[in-house]
Amino acid sequence: MTSEPTPLSRVNRGRPCSTPKTPSPELAALRQLLETTERIALEQTLRLESAMHELASHGEELERSRQALATKSGLLESVLESMASGVVAVDRYGRFSLYNEAAQHVLGQGPLAGNPHDWPTSYGLYLPDGATLFPAEDLPLARALRGETVDGAEMFVWRPDLPDGTWLSVSARPLLDSAGHITGAMAIFRDVSRQKRAETARTEFERRLQQSNKELEEFAFAASHDLQEPLRKILAFGELLCSEYGAALPEQARDYVLRMQGGAVRMQSLIRDLLDYSRITSRGETFIPVDLGDVAREVVDHLEMRIRESTGSVELGELPAVQADPTQMFQLLQNLVSNALKFRKPDVAPVVKVWGRTLQSDQDSDRGQCELTVSDNGIGFEQRFADRIFGVFQRLHSRHAYEGTGIGLAICRKIVSRHGGSIQALSSPGEGTRFVVRLPAARAPEVP
Amino acid sequence: MTRPTKPVTILMAEDDEEDRLLAAKAFRESRLLNPLVFVADGEELLDYLRRRGAYALPASAPAPGLVLLDLNMPRKDGREALREIKSDPALRRIPVIVMTSSEAEEDVVRSYDLGVNSFICKPVRFEKLLDVVRTLGKYWLEIVELPEPAG
């Protein structure tokens, strides 16, 4: 729009003026009319001008909006297309209004269409069991169309063109208009086949491991049980040989038979110990709250003779309650205390101390844990053996110096590990030994 | 107190030949003169008690007054045999004594749950076996009143 004068004003200005002395009233009226008209025209023109201005700027704005919209929708489109997750949207009748490349990939080539009721069959949608068709009314999109919000629903997709199948994790939302009415729904699905397969493989591996462990334990149990039978025969008939024909045997022959018997007896205790060891897991009982103080008192009662013979003492301090197999707690404490009595200094009365506490620290590793300590003033050992002593049939001394097969501490460690705890030995030669055991604290009884 | 005129027959279910040999020897040496009959497994034990198969003739299977039962046997083990005996009204009153090399707590508990009358761990030493047999004989054949064997 330009500010060029209107034709009317040009006419007005271009007109030569005559100079009559007195203008006639008609002329004056005409002039006035002209002037008024001119003014109105001018005003209109100006208004028109500004209106056109405004219109033009609106148009520009509109153009900018259109461009922005195009950019945005282009961006949205490329985001949708570059997404690894499948996205589909449907209108309220379940007709597809939008889907991206990833969705197309999972749901098969060709335009997505069809009655929602046919989706499970046409797209090969199955329940997580991998065999039952997904009920159409339970599909995440169908539920979202009813106003539900679905998160992480699991689905298996299988079709001839997807021979290995695909595992999906599907989330869906209803789409609402400004009044809150459902106008459609959208779903987004992620291919979780990799995780799913890894998970399946891990579960399978764990199952096999567990089974093999169980078999191994059963095997150890059965084997050690059956191994005892022939030994009993060696012992029984050796004994009969000695008692019935001993007199007829030369001295040397009797000695041989006795050594055979000795070996068989030792073998028998080894087998018995192996049986005890394998029973810890194969015949363990359930965990209940156990007061270690009660258990320790029982152990002291049980070992009363040994304690008296040793002229030593067992001092019991504060002891916490743990979540454990009560029989095994008895076994654990009995082994630790009798060990402490056994490896005493020959000339010093053994003093065994048993105490414990529930750990109060804020550290996660300590939460809900108890610590049990059994200390002695015995012969001790070099710290470098601290791991070895927990091995099956591991000994630091000859059979002649200290009796026993070397299973006691192995049993302790197995019991503690079955309870998810730990056991540690701290010692140095001549300085006594301290066993520190960690066990889960007793849980408050469940309120039904 | 009335004693059966005939000495009570003792039936022992034991698959291990040496154990049978040792048991027979222990019975002899403790001067238990009761007839001691052996069967080799649970199947045979129930055939004997129910007079089936090889034991169809009454004379071939004198009714036992006492059963000694090993737990670990082939075909039908002692646990199954014990369950069948104790759930059979015709057999359940025969005292059954488990004599086994198993010291497993669950075997002890389960046997008593099934209604066993005693549970004995086979002693390793023959001297101890003699003791056990003598004590068994004294208790079950002299002190205890047994029901009249059926049949």
mmCIF file of N, CA, C and O in Angstrom, chain A residues 221 225-226 228-229 231-233 235-237 239-240 243-244 268 272 279 283, chain B residues 16 18-19 21-22 25 29 72 101-104 106 122-127:
data_model
loop_
_atom_site.group_PDB
_atom_site.id
_atom_site.type_symbol
_atom_site.label_atom_id
_atom_site.label_comp_id
_atom_site.label_asym_id
_atom_site.label_seq_id
_atom_site.Cartn_x
_atom_site.Cartn_y
_atom_site.Cartn_z
ATOM 1 N N PHE A 221 25.701 -87.804 49.447
ATOM 2 C CA PHE A 221 24.966 -88.417 50.535
ATOM 3 C C PHE A 221 24.849 -89.923 50.317
ATOM 4 O O PHE A 221 25.223 -90.726 51.168
ATOM 5 N N HIS A 225 26.913 -92.954 52.135
ATOM 6 C CA HIS A 225 26.106 -93.927 52.862
ATOM 7 C C HIS A 225 26.465 -95.340 52.431
ATOM 8 O O HIS A 225 26.725 -96.212 53.247
ATOM 9 N N ASP A 226 26.509 -95.551 51.117
ATOM 10 C CA ASP A 226 26.797 -96.892 50.618
ATOM 11 C C ASP A 226 28.241 -97.299 50.857
ATOM 12 O O ASP A 226 28.551 -98.481 50.952
ATOM 13 N N GLN A 228 29.823 -96.896 53.453
ATOM 14 C CA GLN A 228 29.978 -97.393 54.818
ATOM 15 C C GLN A 228 29.761 -98.896 54.909
ATOM 16 O O GLN A 228 30.362 -99.551 55.760
ATOM 17 N N GLU A 229 28.888 -99.412 54.052
ATOM 18 C CA GLU A 229 28.539 -100.828 54.155
ATOM 19 C C GLU A 229 29.758 -101.743 54.069
ATOM 20 O O GLU A 229 29.992 -102.536 54.982
ATOM 21 N N LEU A 231 32.772 -101.161 54.540
ATOM 22 C CA LEU A 231 33.676 -100.916 55.649
ATOM 23 C C LEU A 231 33.230 -101.660 56.895
ATOM 24 O O LEU A 231 34.040 -102.189 57.646
ATOM 25 N N ARG A 232 31.929 -101.642 57.088
ATOM 26 C CA ARG A 232 31.406 -102.361 58.247
ATOM 27 C C ARG A 232 31.798 -103.828 58.167
ATOM 28 O O ARG A 232 32.103 -104.459 59.175
ATOM 29 N N LYS A 233 31.814 -104.377 56.943
ATOM 30 C CA LYS A 233 32.179 -105.787 56.786
ATOM 31 C C LYS A 233 33.647 -106.006 57.101
ATOM 32 O O LYS A 233 34.013 -106.969 57.771
ATOM 33 N N LEU A 235 35.458 -104.320 59.080
ATOM 34 C CA LEU A 235 35.612 -104.220 60.529
ATOM 35 C C LEU A 235 35.080 -105.470 61.227
ATOM 36 O O LEU A 235 35.738 -106.049 62.087
ATOM 37 N N ALA A 236 33.871 -105.901 60.808
ATOM 38 C CA ALA A 236 33.237 -107.013 61.511
ATOM 39 C C ALA A 236 34.033 -108.311 61.336
ATOM 40 O O ALA A 236 34.294 -109.028 62.297
ATOM 41 N N PHE A 237 34.423 -108.567 60.074
ATOM 42 C CA PHE A 237 35.122 -109.845 59.861
ATOM 43 C C PHE A 237 36.559 -109.783 60.372
ATOM 44 O O PHE A 237 37.117 -110.790 60.819
ATOM 45 N N GLU A 239 37.377 -108.269 63.001
ATOM 46 C CA GLU A 239 37.209 -108.480 64.423
ATOM 47 C C GLU A 239 37.026 -109.975 64.736
ATOM 48 O O GLU A 239 37.634 -110.506 65.655
ATOM 49 N N LEU A 240 36.199 -110.633 63.888
ATOM 50 C CA LEU A 240 35.998 -112.074 64.088
ATOM 51 C C LEU A 240 37.301 -112.833 63.883
ATOM 52 O O LEU A 240 37.605 -113.769 64.623
ATOM 53 N N SER A 243 39.232 -112.305 67.032
ATOM 54 C CA SER A 243 38.721 -112.923 68.253
ATOM 55 C C SER A 243 38.692 -114.446 68.147
ATOM 56 O O SER A 243 38.887 -115.133 69.132
ATOM 57 N N GLU A 244 38.473 -114.971 66.935
ATOM 58 C CA GLU A 244 38.362 -116.422 66.839
ATOM 59 C C GLU A 244 39.667 -117.110 66.495
ATOM 60 O O GLU A 244 39.899 -118.243 66.873
ATOM 61 N N GLN A 268 35.983 -94.911 58.152
ATOM 62 C CA GLN A 268 34.598 -94.796 58.563
ATOM 63 C C GLN A 268 34.300 -93.394 59.097
ATOM 64 O O GLN A 268 33.261 -92.810 58.775
ATOM 65 N N ARG A 272 31.704 -90.748 57.576
ATOM 66 C CA ARG A 272 30.660 -90.183 58.427
ATOM 67 C C ARG A 272 30.712 -88.651 58.375
ATOM 68 O O ARG A 272 29.694 -87.978 58.283
ATOM 69 N N ARG A 279 25.036 -83.335 54.378
ATOM 70 C CA ARG A 279 23.698 -83.143 54.943
ATOM 71 C C ARG A 279 23.370 -81.677 55.198
ATOM 72 O O ARG A 279 22.203 -81.320 55.315
ATOM 73 N N ARG A 283 19.988 -81.787 53.731
ATOM 74 C CA ARG A 283 18.988 -82.096 54.757
ATOM 75 C C ARG A 283 18.769 -80.919 55.708
ATOM 76 O O ARG A 283 18.411 -81.113 56.845
ATOM 77 N N ASP B 16 21.880 -108.180 52.413
ATOM 78 C CA ASP B 16 23.327 -108.360 52.441
ATOM 79 C C ASP B 16 23.688 -109.713 53.056
ATOM 80 O O ASP B 16 23.353 -109.994 54.201
ATOM 81 N N GLU B 18 26.512 -111.019 53.972
ATOM 82 C CA GLU B 18 27.389 -111.010 55.153
ATOM 83 C C GLU B 18 26.619 -110.613 56.405
ATOM 84 O O GLU B 18 26.864 -111.148 57.482
ATOM 85 N N ASP B 19 25.698 -109.681 56.234
ATOM 86 C CA ASP B 19 24.915 -109.279 57.400
ATOM 87 C C ASP B 19 24.032 -110.430 57.888
ATOM 88 O O ASP B 19 23.817 -110.586 59.090
ATOM 89 N N LEU B 21 24.805 -113.545 57.551
ATOM 90 C CA LEU B 21 25.748 -114.469 58.166
ATOM 91 C C LEU B 21 26.077 -114.020 59.600
ATOM 92 O O LEU B 21 26.060 -114.817 60.546
ATOM 93 N N LEU B 22 26.351 -112.728 59.748
ATOM 94 C CA LEU B 22 26.707 -112.196 61.069
ATOM 95 C C LEU B 22 25.518 -112.299 62.024
ATOM 96 O O LEU B 22 25.691 -112.629 63.197
ATOM 97 N N LYS B 25 25.047 -115.834 63.129
ATOM 98 C CA LYS B 25 26.111 -116.168 64.077
ATOM 99 C C LYS B 25 25.810 -115.545 65.450
ATOM 100 O O LYS B 25 25.968 -116.213 66.486
ATOM 101 N N GLU B 29 25.277 -117.513 68.878
ATOM 102 C CA GLU B 29 26.168 -117.311 70.016
ATOM 103 C C GLU B 29 25.445 -116.735 71.227
ATOM 104 O O GLU B 29 25.939 -116.842 72.341
ATOM 105 N N ASN B 72 17.610 -100.289 53.613
ATOM 106 C CA ASN B 72 18.092 -100.158 52.232
ATOM 107 C C ASN B 72 18.198 -101.526 51.583
ATOM 108 O O ASN B 72 19.140 -102.283 51.832
ATOM 109 N N SER B 101 21.899 -99.731 58.754
ATOM 110 C CA SER B 101 23.177 -99.027 58.915
ATOM 111 C C SER B 101 22.949 -97.520 58.772
ATOM 112 O O SER B 101 23.852 -96.734 58.965
ATOM 113 N N SER B 102 21.707 -97.128 58.412
ATOM 114 C CA SER B 102 21.420 -95.699 58.281
ATOM 115 C C SER B 102 21.291 -95.074 59.658
ATOM 116 O O SER B 102 20.618 -95.604 60.533
ATOM 117 N N GLU B 103 21.982 -93.962 59.840
ATOM 118 C CA GLU B 103 21.821 -93.249 61.101
ATOM 119 C C GLU B 103 21.102 -91.929 60.847
ATOM 120 O O GLU B 103 21.076 -91.058 61.701
ATOM 121 N N ALA B 104 20.556 -91.820 59.631
ATOM 122 C CA ALA B 104 19.939 -90.547 59.267
ATOM 123 C C ALA B 104 18.721 -90.284 60.141
ATOM 124 O O ALA B 104 17.858 -91.148 60.304
ATOM 125 N N GLU B 106 16.205 -88.535 59.574
ATOM 126 C CA GLU B 106 14.901 -88.609 58.916
ATOM 127 C C GLU B 106 14.413 -90.054 58.802
ATOM 128 O O GLU B 106 13.216 -90.303 58.794
ATOM 129 N N LYS B 122 22.568 -100.750 63.086
ATOM 130 C CA LYS B 122 23.414 -101.952 63.074
ATOM 131 C C LYS B 122 24.754 -101.621 63.710
ATOM 132 O O LYS B 122 25.446 -100.715 63.241
ATOM 133 N N PRO B 123 25.139 -102.340 64.736
ATOM 134 C CA PRO B 123 26.445 -102.038 65.316
ATOM 135 C C PRO B 123 27.554 -102.473 64.364
ATOM 136 O O PRO B 123 27.376 -103.403 63.577
ATOM 137 N N VAL B 124 28.674 -101.782 64.425
ATOM 138 C CA VAL B 124 29.792 -102.122 63.556
ATOM 139 C C VAL B 124 30.531 -103.330 64.113
ATOM 140 O O VAL B 124 30.858 -104.265 63.387
ATOM 141 N N ARG B 125 30.737 -103.330 65.402
ATOM 142 C CA ARG B 125 31.535 -104.412 65.994
ATOM 143 C C ARG B 125 30.653 -105.607 66.299
ATOM 144 O O ARG B 125 29.517 -105.468 66.752
ATOM 145 N N PHE B 126 31.228 -106.772 66.083
ATOM 146 C CA PHE B 126 30.457 -108.003 66.314
ATOM 147 C C PHE B 126 30.049 -108.117 67.778
ATOM 148 O O PHE B 126 28.948 -108.552 68.100
ATOM 149 N N GLU B 127 30.965 -107.718 68.675
ATOM 150 C CA GLU B 127 30.661 -107.753 70.116
ATOM 151 C C GLU B 127 29.382 -106.989 70.421
ATOM 152 O O GLU B 127 28.534 -107.419 71.184
#
